[in-house]
XYZ file of C-alpha atoms in Angstrom:
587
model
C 23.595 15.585 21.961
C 23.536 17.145 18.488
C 22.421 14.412 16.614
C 20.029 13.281 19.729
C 17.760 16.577 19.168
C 17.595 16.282 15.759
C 16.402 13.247 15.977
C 14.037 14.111 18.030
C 13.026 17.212 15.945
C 12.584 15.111 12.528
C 10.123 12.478 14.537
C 8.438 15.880 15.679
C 7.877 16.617 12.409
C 6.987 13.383 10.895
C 3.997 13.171 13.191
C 3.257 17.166 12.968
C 3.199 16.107 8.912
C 0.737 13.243 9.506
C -1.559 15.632 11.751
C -1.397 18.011 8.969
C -1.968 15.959 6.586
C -5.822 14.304 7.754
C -6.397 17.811 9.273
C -6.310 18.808 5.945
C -8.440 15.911 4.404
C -10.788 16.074 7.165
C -11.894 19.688 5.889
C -11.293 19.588 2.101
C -11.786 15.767 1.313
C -13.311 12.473 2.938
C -11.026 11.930 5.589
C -11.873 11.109 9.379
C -9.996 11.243 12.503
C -10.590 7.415 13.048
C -9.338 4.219 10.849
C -11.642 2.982 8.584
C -13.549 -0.460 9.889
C -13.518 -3.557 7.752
C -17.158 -5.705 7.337
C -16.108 -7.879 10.697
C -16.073 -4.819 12.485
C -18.562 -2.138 10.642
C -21.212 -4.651 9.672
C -21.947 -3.397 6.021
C -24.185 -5.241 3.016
C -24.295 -7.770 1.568
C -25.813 -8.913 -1.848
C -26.408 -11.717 -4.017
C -25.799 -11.867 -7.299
C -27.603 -14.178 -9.695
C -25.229 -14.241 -13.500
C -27.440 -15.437 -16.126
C -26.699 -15.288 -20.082
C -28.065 -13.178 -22.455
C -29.137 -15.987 -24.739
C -30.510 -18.070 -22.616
C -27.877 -21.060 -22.496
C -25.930 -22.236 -18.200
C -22.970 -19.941 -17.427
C -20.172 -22.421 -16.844
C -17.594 -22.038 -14.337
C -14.762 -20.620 -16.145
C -16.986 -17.200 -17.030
C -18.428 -17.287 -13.195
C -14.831 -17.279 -12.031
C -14.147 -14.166 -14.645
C -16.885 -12.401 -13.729
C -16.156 -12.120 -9.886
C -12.825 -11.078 -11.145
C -14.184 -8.240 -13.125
C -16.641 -7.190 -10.234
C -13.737 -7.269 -7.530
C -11.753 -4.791 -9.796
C -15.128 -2.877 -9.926
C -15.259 -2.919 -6.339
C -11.460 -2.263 -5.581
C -11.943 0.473 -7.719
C -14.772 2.112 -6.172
C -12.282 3.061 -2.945
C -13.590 -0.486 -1.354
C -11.302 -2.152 0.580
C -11.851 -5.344 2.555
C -14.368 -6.575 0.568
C -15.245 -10.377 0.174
C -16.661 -11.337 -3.418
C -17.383 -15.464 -3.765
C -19.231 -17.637 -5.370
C -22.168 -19.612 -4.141
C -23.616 -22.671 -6.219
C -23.018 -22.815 -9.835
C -24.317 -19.270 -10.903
C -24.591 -17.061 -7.613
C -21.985 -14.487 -6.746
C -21.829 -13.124 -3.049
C -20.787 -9.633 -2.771
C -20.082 -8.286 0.673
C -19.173 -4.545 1.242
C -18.141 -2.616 4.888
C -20.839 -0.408 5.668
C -23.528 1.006 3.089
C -23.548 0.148 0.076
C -24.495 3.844 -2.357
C -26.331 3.248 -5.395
C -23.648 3.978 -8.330
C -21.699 1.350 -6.431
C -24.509 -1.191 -6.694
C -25.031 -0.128 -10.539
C -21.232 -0.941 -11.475
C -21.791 -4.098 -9.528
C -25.148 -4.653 -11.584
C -23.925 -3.791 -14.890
C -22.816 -6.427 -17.517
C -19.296 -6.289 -18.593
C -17.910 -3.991 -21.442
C -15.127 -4.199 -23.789
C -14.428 -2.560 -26.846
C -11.338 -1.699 -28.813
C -10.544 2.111 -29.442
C -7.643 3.263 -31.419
C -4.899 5.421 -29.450
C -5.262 9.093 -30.972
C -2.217 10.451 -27.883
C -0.551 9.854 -24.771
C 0.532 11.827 -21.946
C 4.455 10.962 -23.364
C 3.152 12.391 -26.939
C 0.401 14.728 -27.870
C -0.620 14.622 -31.217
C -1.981 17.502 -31.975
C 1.062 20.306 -33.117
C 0.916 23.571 -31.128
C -1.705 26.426 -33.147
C 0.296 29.121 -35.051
C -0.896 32.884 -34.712
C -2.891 32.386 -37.626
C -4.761 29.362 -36.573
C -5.276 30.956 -33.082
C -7.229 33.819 -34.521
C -8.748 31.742 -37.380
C -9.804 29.492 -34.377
C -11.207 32.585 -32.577
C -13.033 34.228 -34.814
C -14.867 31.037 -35.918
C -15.718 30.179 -32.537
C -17.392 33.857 -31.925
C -18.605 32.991 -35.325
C -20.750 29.767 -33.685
C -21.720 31.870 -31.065
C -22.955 35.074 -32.672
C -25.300 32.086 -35.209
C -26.017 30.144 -31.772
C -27.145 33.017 -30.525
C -29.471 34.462 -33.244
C -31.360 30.604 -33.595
C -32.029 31.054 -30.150
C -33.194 34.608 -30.233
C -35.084 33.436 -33.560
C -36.920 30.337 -31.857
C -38.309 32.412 -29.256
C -40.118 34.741 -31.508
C -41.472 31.891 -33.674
C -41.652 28.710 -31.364
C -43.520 26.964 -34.502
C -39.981 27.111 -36.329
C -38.213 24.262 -35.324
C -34.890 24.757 -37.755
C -31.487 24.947 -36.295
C -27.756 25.390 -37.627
C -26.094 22.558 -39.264
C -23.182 21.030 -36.589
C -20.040 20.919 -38.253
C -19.549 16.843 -39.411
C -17.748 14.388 -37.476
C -14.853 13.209 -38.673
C -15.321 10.115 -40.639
C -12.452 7.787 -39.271
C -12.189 6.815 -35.313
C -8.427 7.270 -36.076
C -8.978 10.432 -37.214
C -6.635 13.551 -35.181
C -9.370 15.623 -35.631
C -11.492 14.044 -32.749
C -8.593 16.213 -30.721
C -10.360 19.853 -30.139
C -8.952 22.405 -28.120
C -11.593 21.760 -25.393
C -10.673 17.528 -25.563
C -6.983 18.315 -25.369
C -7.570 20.634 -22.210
C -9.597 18.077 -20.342
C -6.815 15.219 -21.107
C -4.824 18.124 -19.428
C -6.703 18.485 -16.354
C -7.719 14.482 -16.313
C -5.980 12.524 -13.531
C -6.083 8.507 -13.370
C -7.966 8.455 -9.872
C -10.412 5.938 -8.948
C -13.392 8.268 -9.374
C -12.652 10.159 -12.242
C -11.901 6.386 -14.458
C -15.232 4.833 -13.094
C -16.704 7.766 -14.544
C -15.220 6.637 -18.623
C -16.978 3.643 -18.200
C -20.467 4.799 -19.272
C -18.719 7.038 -22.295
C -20.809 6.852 -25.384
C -19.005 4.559 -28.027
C -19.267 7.273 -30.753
C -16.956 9.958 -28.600
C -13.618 9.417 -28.077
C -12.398 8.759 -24.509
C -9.788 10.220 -21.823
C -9.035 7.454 -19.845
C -5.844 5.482 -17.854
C -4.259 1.809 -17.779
C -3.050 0.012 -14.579
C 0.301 2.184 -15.149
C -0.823 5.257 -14.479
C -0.368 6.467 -17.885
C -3.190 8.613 -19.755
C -4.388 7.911 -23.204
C -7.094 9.908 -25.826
C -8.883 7.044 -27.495
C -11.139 7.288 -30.524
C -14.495 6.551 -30.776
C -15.025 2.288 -30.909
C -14.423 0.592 -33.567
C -14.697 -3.406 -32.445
C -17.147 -4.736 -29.885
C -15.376 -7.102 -27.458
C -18.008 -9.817 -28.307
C -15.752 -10.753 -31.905
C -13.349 -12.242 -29.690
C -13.606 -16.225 -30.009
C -11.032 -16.917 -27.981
C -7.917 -15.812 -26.574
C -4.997 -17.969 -24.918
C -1.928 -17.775 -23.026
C 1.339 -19.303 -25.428
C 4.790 -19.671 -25.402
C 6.421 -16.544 -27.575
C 8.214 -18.148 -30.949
C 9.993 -17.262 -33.594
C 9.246 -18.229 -37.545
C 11.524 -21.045 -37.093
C 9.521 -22.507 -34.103
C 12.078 -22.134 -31.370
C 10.912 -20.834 -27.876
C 12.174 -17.274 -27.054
C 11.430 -17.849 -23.315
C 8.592 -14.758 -23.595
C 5.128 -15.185 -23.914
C 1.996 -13.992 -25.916
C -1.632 -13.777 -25.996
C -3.307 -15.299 -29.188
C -6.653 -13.803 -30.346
C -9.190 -15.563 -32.201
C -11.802 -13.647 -34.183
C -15.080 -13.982 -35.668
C -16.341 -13.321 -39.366
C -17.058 -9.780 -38.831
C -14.026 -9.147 -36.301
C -11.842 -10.713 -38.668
C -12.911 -8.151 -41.522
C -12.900 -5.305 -39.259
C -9.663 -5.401 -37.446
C -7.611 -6.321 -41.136
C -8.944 -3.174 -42.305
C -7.644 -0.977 -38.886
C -4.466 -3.088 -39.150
C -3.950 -1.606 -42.526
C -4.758 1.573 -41.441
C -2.522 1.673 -38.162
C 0.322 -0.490 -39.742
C 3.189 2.481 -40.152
C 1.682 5.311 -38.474
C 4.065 7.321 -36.334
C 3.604 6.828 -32.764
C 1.214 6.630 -30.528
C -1.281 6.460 -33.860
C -0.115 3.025 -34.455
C -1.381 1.756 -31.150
C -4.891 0.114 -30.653
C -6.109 -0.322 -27.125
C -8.630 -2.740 -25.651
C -10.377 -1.281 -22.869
C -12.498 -3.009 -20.619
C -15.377 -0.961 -18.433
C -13.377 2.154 -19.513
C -9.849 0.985 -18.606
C -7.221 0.244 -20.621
C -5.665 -3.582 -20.329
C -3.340 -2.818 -23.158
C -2.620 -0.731 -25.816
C 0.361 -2.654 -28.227
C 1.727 -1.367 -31.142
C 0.310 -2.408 -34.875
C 3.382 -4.265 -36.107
C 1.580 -5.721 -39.702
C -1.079 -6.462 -41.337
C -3.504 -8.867 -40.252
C -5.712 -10.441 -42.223
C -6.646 -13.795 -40.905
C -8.079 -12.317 -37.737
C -5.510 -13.872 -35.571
C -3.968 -10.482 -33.859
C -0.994 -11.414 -31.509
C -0.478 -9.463 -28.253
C 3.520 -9.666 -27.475
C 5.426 -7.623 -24.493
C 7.237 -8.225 -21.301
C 4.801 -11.013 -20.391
C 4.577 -13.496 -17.570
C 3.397 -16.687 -17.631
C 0.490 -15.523 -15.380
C 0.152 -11.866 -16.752
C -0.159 -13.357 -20.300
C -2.521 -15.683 -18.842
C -4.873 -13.002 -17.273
C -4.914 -11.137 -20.121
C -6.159 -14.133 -22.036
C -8.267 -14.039 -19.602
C -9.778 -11.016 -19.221
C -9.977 -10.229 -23.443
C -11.348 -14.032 -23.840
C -14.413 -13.322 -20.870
C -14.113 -9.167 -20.932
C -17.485 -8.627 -23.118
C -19.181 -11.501 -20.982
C -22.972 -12.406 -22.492
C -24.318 -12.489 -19.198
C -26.043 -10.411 -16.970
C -26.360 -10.145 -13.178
C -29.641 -9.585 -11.645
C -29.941 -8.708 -7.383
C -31.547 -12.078 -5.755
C -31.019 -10.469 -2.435
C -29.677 -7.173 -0.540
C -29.382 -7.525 3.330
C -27.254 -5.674 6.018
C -24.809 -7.535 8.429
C -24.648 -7.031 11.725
C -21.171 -6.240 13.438
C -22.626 -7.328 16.594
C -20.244 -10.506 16.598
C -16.933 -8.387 15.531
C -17.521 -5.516 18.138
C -17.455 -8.367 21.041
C -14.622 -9.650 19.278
C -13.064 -6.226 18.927
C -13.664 -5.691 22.667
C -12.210 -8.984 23.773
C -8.900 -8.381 21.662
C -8.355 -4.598 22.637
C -8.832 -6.245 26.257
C -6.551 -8.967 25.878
C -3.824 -6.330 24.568
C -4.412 -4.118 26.863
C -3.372 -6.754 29.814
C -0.821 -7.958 28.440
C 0.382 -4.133 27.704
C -0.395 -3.735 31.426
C 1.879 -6.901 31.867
C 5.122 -5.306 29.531
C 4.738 -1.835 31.813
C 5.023 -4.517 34.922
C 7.874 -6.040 34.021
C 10.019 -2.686 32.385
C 8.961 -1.073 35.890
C 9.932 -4.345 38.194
C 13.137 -4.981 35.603
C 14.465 -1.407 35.000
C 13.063 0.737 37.856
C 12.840 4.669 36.418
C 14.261 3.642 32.951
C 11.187 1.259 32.244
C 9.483 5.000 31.790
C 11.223 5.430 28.726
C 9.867 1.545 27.824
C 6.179 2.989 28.466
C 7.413 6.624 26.536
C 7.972 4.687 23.494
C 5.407 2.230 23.581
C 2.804 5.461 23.360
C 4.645 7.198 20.591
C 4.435 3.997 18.691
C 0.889 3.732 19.714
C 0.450 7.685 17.725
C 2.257 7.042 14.790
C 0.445 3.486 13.979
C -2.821 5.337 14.718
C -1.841 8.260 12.216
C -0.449 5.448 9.487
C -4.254 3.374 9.544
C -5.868 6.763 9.485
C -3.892 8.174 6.636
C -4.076 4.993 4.699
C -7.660 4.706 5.543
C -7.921 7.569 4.010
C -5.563 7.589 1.036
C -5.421 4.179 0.101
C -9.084 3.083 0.884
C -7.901 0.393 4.029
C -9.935 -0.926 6.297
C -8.500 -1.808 9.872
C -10.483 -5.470 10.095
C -10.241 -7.962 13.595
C -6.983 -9.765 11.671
C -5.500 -6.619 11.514
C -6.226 -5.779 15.200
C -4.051 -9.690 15.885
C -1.174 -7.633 14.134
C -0.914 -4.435 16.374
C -1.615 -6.371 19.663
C 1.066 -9.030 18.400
C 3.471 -5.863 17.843
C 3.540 -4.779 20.905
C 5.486 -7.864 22.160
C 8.727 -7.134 19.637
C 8.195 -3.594 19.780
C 8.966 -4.133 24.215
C 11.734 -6.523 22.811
C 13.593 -4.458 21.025
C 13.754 -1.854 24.391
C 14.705 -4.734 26.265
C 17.329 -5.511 23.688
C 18.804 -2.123 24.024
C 18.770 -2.026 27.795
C 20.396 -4.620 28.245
C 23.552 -4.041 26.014
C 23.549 -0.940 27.589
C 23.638 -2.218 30.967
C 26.283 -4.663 29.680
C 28.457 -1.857 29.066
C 28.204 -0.726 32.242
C 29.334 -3.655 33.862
C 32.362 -3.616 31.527
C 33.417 -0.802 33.195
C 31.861 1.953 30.473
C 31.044 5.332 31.761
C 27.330 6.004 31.580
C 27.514 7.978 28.275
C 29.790 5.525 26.497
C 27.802 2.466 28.154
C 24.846 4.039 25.713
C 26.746 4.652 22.414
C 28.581 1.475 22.982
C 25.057 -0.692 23.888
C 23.460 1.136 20.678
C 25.669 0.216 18.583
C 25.345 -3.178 19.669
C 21.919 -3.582 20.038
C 20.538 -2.158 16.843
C 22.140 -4.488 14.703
C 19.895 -6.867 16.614
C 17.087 -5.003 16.649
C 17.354 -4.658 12.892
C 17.869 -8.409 11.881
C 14.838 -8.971 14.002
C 12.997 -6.817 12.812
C 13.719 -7.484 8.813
C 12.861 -11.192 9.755
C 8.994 -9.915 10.407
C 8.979 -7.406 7.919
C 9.952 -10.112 5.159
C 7.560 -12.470 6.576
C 4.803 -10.070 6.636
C 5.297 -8.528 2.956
C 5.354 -12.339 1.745
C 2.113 -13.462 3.686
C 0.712 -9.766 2.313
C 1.602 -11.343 -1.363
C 0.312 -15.137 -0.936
C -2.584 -14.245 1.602
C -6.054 -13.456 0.535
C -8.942 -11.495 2.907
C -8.690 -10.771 6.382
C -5.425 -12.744 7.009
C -3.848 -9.686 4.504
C -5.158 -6.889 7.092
C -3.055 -9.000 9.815
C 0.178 -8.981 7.204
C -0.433 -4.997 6.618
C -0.530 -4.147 10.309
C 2.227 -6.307 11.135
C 4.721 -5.053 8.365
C 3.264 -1.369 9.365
C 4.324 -1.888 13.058
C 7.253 -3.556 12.252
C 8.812 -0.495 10.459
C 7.278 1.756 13.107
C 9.090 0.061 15.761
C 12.951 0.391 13.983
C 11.703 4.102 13.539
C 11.126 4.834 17.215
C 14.006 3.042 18.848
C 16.214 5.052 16.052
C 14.392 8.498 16.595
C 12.831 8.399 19.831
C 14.295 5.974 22.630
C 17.718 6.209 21.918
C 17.822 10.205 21.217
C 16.083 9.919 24.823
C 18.574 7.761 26.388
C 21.464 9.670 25.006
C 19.669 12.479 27.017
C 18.992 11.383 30.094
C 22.365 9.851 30.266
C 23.484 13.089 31.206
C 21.081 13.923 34.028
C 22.536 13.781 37.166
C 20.226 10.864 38.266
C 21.345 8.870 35.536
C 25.022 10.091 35.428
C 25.549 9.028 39.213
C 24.297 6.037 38.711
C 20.906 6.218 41.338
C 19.811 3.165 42.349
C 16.174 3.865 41.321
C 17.780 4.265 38.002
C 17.995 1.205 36.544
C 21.183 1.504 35.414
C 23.240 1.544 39.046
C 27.002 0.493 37.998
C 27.376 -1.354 41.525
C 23.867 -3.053 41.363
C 25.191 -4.338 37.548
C 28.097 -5.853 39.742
C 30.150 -2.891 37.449
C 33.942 -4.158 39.417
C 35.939 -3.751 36.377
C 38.416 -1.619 36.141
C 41.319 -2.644 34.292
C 42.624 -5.538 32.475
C 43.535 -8.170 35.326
C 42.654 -6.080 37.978
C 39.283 -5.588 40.110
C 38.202 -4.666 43.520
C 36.343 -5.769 45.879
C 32.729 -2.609 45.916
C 32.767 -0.754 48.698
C 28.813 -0.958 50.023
C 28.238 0.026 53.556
C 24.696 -0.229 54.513
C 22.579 -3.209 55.320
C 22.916 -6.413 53.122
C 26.543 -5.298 52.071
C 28.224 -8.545 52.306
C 25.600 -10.325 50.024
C 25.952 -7.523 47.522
C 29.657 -7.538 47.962
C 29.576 -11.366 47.682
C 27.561 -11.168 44.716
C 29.562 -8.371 42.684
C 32.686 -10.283 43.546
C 31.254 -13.759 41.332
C 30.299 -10.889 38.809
C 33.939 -10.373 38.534
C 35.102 -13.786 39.044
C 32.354 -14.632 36.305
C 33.896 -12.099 33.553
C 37.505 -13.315 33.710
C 39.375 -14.028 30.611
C 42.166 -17.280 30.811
C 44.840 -14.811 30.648
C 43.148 -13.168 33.668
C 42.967 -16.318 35.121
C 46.723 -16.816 35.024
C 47.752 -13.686 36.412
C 45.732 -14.272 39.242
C 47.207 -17.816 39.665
C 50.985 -16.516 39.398
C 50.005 -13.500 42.037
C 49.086 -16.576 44.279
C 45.405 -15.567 44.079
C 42.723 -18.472 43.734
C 41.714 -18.037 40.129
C 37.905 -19.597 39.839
C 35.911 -21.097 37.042
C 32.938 -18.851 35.348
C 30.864 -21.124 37.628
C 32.075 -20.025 40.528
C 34.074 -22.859 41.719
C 37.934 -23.132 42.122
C 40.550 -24.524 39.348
């Protein structure tokens, strides 16, 4: 009963937690009370892209193919989930977005790919710059009032003579992008306060190339680049290769090889020098792409023939987009708007309308049959069903929300396909429960004794559709990943209710007095079950007085007859009893 409540009480709280949670992004952030709607559903824009080069010469497949690479991470990163980006001829992209489209979003669409190489000046696992002594502090201080007090007097001395058009002298930039003095006070407090979210790392992209930069890789971790050094456009080419060693055997790893230009080649020998032995993270050099970083590997040598080598934990296919994305990264092409139109959801709503209809009959259909099936105890069927129904509404809305998802039609296939299992794995239950009771288990040790049963069922069952939904999740692409999300969502919603909600329940109604005596309106009637049992080798005949008693009688008695072990059997036999067959005829 104990452990029943509690159970009860953490569920509670789990869906108190999710309440709290929108309720909280509702007010202070741009959360709704409603899932998110993908483009088949929302309607939303859509716009065609026309990718030309800069120099005049056809963009060839390869770099189209790049390109809608870099604008889906563009996209993806703007908080824009269910978004279809394809091509259309030989130099049109297609860019389709749920709802409408703002115009920053359209600019980073737009704009022409950017990559640059900046060297790494700190981390967030090591800041460079050594904490300020007393002295420095005050030094610091009184040259900063210092700047102000001489700010303020060429202000106060331009408004009395607007004809004098002198100022004060900044204090010089340091001459190397390498340089630790790029690291002020004010820079290290902003790396400080700088989180990698999706807005605030769109926002590095249009960074002048003369600052240094606060910005994130895929990992999550931070970095304070300097100022650029290398354009992305000295790369000649860059390709996937097996990792080998001076001897020429494989190592089983694998590298990206860079090709560089003249100029690159001159450049990047000189920062190779310069990085080559500097303690860490000043040996590092990072190439960032629209103001992310795709790697940052450590300068192991001097490199002088402008073939730089990128080495690490590398898969075939990560060294490969890599290649990839270095080789195409600073792409000579730009992409002017041939067409911006909206999309009408028209066609998804009726869609939407006839899919919510056909689960809701064949919801109606499940509450039929748990009502017809299990009398009073299909309640608890139609109990759970609804506190499923809450906690996959909370889960789209706080992943809407968090996550940028997008509940699209597909995804609408996977709830109304969950609601079959989920109603399976009650039935499941039920049933072992009602087993017990026909072995001759009290009420409250039919249900412990059926749970324990029945959840290792429930549980290989369910981890079958789990595992198929997290692999068609991984392989699928568009809409048919909305229908893999919603059904791996369900799926683990459905273990969590049967383990918090209808069994905790069933425990407690077990020891109602309805339940406990075994109503016939309950469901769970020991003498309906055909419950004769009562002893190893011994039964008796139920004792059922009102109308229809010798068909019930008759048919508890094959019940018992049914469930008789060969050693059962024999007794019966040696008692001079006809022993019968489990189908009912006589040995």
């Amino acid at each position: 009963m104990r452990r029943a409540r509690r159970s009860l009480v953490f569920l509670l709280v789990i869906i108190v937690g999710l309440v709290g949670l929108i309720t909280l992004g509702v007010f202070r952030s741009d959360a709704t009370w409603t899932p998110k709607l993908a483009l088949d559903l929302q309607g939303g824009t859509q716009i065609l892209l026309a990718a030309e080069q800069t120099d005049g010469q056809a963009v060839s497949g390869e770099q189209l193919q790049q390109a809608v690479s870099i604008i889906r991470q563009r996209v993806d990163a703007a908080g824009v989930s269910e978004a279809e980006i394809t091509t259309q001829g030989a130099q049109n992209i297609s860019v389709s977005i749920p709802g409408k489209v703002d115009d920053a979003t359209l600019q980073r669409i737009e704009a022409s790919a950017k990559l640059d190489f900046r060297p790494v000046l700190a981390t967030d696992i090591g800041i460079a710059p050594t904490p300020q002594t007393e002295e420095e502090k005050a030094a610091a201080d009184e040259k900063a009032a210092a700047d102000e007090k001489a700010a303020a007097d060429e202000k106060a001395k331009a408004e009395e003579d607007p004809t004098d058009t002198s100022s004060v002298d900044p204090d010089p930039l340091p001459e190397s992008a390498g340089d630790l003095a790029w690291i002020t006070p004010e820079l290290q407090e902003k790396f400080t306060d700088f989180t990698c979210t999706s807005d605030s790392v769109l926002d590095t992209r249009e960074s002048p190339a003369d600052r240094p930069l606060i910005t994130c890789d895929e990992r999550g971790m931070k970095y304070i680049l300097g100022p650029v050094e290398l354009e992305g456009d000295v790369i000649t080419d860059a390709v996937a290769q097996a990792e080998t060693t001076q001897t020429g055997a494989t190592t089983g790893g694998w590298v990206v090889q860079i090709t560089m230009n003249g100029k690159g080649t001159e450049t990047f020998g000189k920062i190779s020098t310069r990085l080559f032995g500097a303690t860490e993270p000043q040996n590092q050099f990072a190439f960032v792409l629209d103001g992310t970083v795709l790697s940052a590997p450590t300068m192991q040598g001097q490199i002088l023939d402008g073939r730089p080598s990128i080495s690490g934990d590398f898969t075939q296919d990560g060294a490969k987009a890599l290649a990839d994305q270095l080789k195409f990264g600073a792409l000579p092409m730009d992409f002017t708007v041939q067409s911006q139109e909206d999309i009408s959801s028209t066609l998804g709503s009726n869609q939407l309308q006839a899919g919510l209809l056909a689960g809701l009959i064949g919801l109606i259909l499940v509450v039929i049959y748990s009502m017809f099936q299990y009398r009073a105890l299909g309640t608890l069927t139609i109990a759970s069903l609804a506190i499923a129904a809450i906690l996959t509404y909370l889960l789209l809305t706080f992943f809407s929300w968090r996550q940028g998802y997008r509940l699209s039609l597909a995804g609408v296939a996977g709830i109304i396909v969950a609601v079959g299992f989920t109603a399976d794995s009650f039935i499941v239950y039920f049933e072992r429960v009602r087993d017990a009771l026909r072995d001759g288990f009290s009420i409250d040790g039919a249900v412990e004794n059926g749970w324990k049963r029945a959840f290792r069922t429930i549980l290989a069952s369910d981890g079958v559709n789990f595992l198929a939904a997290v692999i068609l999740f991984i392989l699928a692409v568009g809409n048919v990943k909305g229908f893999a999300f919603t059904l791996g969502l369900t799926t683990l919603v459905d273990v969590l209710v049967v383990a918090l909600f209808t069994h905790p329940m069933m425990v407690l109604l077990a020891r109602t007095r309805f339940y406990r005596e075994g109503h016939p309106a309950s469901g769970l009637d020991p003498r309906r079950l055909g419950a004769v049992y009562r002893g190893r080798a011994q039964f008796r005949e139920p004792v059922i007085a009102n109308k229809g008693a010798g068909k019930k009688n008759a048919r508890s008695k094959r019940e018992a007859e049914r469930r008789q072990t060969i050693a059962e059997r024999k007794a019966a036999e040696s008692s001079g009893t006809p022993a019968t067959t489990p189908a009912g005829k006589e040995s």
